[in-house]
Coordinates of C-alpha atoms in Angstrom, one line a residue:
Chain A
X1433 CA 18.6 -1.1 -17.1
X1434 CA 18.7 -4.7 -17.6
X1435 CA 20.9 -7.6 -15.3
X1436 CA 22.1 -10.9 -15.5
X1437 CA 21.2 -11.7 -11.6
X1438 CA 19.2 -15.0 -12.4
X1439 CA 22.3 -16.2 -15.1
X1440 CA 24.7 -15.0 -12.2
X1441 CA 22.4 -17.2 -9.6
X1442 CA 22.2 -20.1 -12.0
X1443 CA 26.1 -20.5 -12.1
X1444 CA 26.6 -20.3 -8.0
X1445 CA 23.9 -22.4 -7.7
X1446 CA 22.2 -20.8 -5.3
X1447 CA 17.9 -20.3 -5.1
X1448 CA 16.4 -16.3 -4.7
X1449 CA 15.8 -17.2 -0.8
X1450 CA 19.8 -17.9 -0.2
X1451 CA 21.1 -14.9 -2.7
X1452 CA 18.6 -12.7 -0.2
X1453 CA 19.6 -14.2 2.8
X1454 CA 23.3 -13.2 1.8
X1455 CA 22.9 -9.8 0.9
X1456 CA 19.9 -8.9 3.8
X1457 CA 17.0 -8.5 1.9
X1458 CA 13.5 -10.6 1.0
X1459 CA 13.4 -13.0 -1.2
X1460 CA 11.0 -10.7 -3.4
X1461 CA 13.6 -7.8 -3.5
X1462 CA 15.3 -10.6 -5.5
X1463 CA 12.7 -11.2 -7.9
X1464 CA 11.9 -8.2 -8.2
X1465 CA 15.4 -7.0 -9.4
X1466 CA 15.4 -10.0 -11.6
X1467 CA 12.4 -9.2 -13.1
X1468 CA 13.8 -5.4 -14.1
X1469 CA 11.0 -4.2 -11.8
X1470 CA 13.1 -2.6 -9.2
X1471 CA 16.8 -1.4 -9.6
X1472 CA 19.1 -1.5 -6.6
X1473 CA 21.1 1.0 -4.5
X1474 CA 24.3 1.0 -5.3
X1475 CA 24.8 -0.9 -2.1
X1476 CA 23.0 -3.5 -2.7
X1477 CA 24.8 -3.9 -6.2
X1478 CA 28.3 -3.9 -4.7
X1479 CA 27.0 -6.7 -2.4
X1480 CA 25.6 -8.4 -5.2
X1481 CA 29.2 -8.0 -6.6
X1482 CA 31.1 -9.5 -3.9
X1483 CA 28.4 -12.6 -3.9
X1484 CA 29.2 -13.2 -7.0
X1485 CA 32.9 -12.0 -7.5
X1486 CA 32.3 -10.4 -10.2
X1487 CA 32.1 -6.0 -11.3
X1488 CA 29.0 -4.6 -11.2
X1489 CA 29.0 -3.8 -14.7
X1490 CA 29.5 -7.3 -15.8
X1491 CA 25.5 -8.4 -14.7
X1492 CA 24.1 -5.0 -14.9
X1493 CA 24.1 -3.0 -18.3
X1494 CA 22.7 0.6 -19.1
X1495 CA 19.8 0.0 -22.2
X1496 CA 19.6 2.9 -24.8
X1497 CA 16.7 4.4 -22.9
X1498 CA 18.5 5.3 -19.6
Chain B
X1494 CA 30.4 24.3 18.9
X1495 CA 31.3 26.4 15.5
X1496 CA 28.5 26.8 13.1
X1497 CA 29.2 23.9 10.8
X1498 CA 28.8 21.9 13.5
X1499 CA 26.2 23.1 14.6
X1500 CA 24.5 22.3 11.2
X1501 CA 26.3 18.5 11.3
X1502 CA 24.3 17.9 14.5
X1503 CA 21.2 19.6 12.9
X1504 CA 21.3 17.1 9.7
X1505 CA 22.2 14.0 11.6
X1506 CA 18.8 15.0 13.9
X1507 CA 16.3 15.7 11.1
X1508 CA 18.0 12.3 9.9
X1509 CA 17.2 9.8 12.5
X1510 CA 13.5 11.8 12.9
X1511 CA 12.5 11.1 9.7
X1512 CA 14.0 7.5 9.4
X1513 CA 12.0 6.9 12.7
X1514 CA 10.1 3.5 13.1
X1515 CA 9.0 1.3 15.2
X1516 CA 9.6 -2.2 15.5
X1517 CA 7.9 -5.2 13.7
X1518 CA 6.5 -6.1 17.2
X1519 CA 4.6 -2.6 17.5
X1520 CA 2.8 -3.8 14.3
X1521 CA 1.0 -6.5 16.0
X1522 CA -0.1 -4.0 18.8
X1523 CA -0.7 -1.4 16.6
X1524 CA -3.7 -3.5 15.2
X1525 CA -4.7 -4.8 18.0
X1526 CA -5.3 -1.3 19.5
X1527 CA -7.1 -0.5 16.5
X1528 CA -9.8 -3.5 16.9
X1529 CA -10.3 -2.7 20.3
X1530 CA -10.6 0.9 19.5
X1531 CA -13.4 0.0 16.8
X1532 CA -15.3 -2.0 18.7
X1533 CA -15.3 0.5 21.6
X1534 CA -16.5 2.4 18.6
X1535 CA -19.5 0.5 18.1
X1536 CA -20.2 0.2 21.3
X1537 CA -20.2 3.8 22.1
X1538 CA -22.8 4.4 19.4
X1539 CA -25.4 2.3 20.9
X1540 CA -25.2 3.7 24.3
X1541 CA -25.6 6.9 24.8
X1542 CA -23.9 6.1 28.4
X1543 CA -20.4 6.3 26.7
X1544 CA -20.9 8.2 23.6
X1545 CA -19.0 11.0 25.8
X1546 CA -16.1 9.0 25.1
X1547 CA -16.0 9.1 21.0
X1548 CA -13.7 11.7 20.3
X1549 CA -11.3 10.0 23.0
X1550 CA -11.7 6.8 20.5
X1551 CA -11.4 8.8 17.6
X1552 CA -8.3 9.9 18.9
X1553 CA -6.6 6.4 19.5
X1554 CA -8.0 5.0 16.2
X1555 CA -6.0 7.2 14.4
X1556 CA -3.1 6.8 17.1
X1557 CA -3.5 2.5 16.4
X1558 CA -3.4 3.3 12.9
X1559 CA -0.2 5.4 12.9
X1560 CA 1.6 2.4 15.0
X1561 CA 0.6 0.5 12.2
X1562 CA 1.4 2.7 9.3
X1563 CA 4.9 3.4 11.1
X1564 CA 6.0 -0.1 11.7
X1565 CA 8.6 -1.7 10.7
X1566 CA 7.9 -4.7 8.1
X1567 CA 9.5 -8.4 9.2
X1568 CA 12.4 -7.6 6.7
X1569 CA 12.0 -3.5 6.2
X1570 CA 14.7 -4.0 3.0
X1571 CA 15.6 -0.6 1.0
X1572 CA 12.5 -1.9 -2.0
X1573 CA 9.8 -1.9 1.4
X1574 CA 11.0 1.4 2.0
X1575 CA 10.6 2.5 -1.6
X1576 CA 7.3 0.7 -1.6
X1577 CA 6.3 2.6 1.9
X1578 CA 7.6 6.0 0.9
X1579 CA 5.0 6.0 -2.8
X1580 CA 2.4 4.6 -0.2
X1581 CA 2.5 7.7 1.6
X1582 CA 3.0 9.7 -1.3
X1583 CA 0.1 8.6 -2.8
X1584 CA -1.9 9.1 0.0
X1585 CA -0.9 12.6 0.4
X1586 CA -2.2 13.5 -2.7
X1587 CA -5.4 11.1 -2.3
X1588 CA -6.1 12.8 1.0
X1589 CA -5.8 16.0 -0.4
X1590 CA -8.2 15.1 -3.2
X1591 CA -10.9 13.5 -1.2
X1592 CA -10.8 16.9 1.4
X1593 CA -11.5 18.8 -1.7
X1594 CA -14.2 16.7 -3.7
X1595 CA -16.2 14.7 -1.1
X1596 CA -17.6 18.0 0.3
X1597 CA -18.8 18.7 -2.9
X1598 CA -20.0 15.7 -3.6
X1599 CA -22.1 15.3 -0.5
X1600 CA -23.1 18.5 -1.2
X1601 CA -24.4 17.9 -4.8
X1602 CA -26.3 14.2 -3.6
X1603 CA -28.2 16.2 -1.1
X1604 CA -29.7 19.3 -3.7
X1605 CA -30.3 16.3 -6.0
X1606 CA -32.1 14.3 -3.4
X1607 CA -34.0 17.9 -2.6
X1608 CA -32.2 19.0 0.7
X1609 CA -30.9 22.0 1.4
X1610 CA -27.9 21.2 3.5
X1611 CA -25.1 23.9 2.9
X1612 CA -21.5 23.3 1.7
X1613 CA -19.9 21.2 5.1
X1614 CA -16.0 21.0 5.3
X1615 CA -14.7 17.5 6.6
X1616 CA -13.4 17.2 10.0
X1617 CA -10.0 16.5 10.7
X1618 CA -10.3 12.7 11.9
X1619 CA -12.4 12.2 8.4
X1620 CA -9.3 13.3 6.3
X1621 CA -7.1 11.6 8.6
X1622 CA -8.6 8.4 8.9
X1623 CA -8.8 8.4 4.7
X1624 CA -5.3 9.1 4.5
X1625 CA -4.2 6.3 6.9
X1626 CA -6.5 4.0 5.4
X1627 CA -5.0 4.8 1.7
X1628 CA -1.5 3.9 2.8
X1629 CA -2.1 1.1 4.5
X1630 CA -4.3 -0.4 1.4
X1631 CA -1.5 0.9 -1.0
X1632 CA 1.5 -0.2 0.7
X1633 CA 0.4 -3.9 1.2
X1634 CA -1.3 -3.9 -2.7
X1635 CA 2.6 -2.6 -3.8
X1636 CA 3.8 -5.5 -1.7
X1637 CA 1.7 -7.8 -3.0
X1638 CA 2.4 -6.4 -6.6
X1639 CA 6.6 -6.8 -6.0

């Protein structure tokens, strides 16, 4: 699975520190996600989603291998 | 209290049991305890005075450890608990190894070196110590690796 989270980031204008403070989680839960090291619950995606007002599927996409 | 109920009440128990931690706080006292533990440890081995109280120490070394080991990080998040939950995982499997081999090793060294020990199982606080020890080292390596 690949995402868009630092592209989605860029646009608000916001660093990895204030995406986690919004959604309750460490800083490195957020770099780790960006980094396709760690996929999220599906909670943590639909808070994502309401951060960025945007679906999940629009910054997270299935790749051929999943 | 009708039988789906009674299984409700059942799942919602085995649920907080085995989402059970302690606070960040505990951590702090956690290894503290263990410190103080070891160096009573130490202690006890040079005098013969309190030596009667090893196992006691034994005891609350592994006890300090499991505060530790059972503590809740400054932000537990759901990757910490992913992170935690291979920790123990791992060593599970790493404790069962070591109960397995290390007697044999042991074993083997002291033939080769010309003894004639036989085949000694470990004791509980050996396997136990390993184990805790393992998570511990794993847990804060996958943090550090995130």
């Amino acid at each position: 699975m690949k995402n868009t989270i630092k592209v989605q980031r860029a646009i608000l204008d916001i660093t990895q520190e204030e995406l986690a403070k919004k959604i309750g989680v460490s800083r490195q839960t957020i770099n780790s996600i960006e980094k396709n090291r760690y996929i999220p619950s599906t909670v943590l995606a639909l808070k994502l989603s309401k951060v960025f007002s945007r679906p999940v599927n629009e910054f997270f996409e299935l790749e051929p291998q999943d | 209290m009708n039988l789906q109920q009674f299984l409700e009440c059942e799942r919602k128990g085995f649920d907080r049991l085995i989402h059970f931690q302690f606070s960040n706080k505990w951590k702090s006292i956690g290894l503290i305890g263990f410190v103080l533990v070891l160096t009573g440890l130490f202690i006890s081995k040079n005098f013969d005075a309190v030596s009667q109280f090893r196992p006691m120490l034994r005891a609350l070394l592994l006890v300090a450890l499991l505060i530790v080991s059972i503590s809740k990080d400054k932000q537990e998040d759901e990757l910490v608990k992913l992170l935690r939950a291979q920790s123990y995982v791992f060593s599970f499997i790493a404790g069962v190894l070591y109960a397995l081999i290390q007697p044999l090793v042991t074993f083997a060294v002291v033939r080769w070196l010309g003894g004639n020990e036989l085949l000694q199982p470990l004791s509980s606080f050996q396997v136990l110590i390993f184990m805790l020890m393992i998570q511990l080292m794993i847990f804060h390596y996958l943090k550090s690796m995130r």
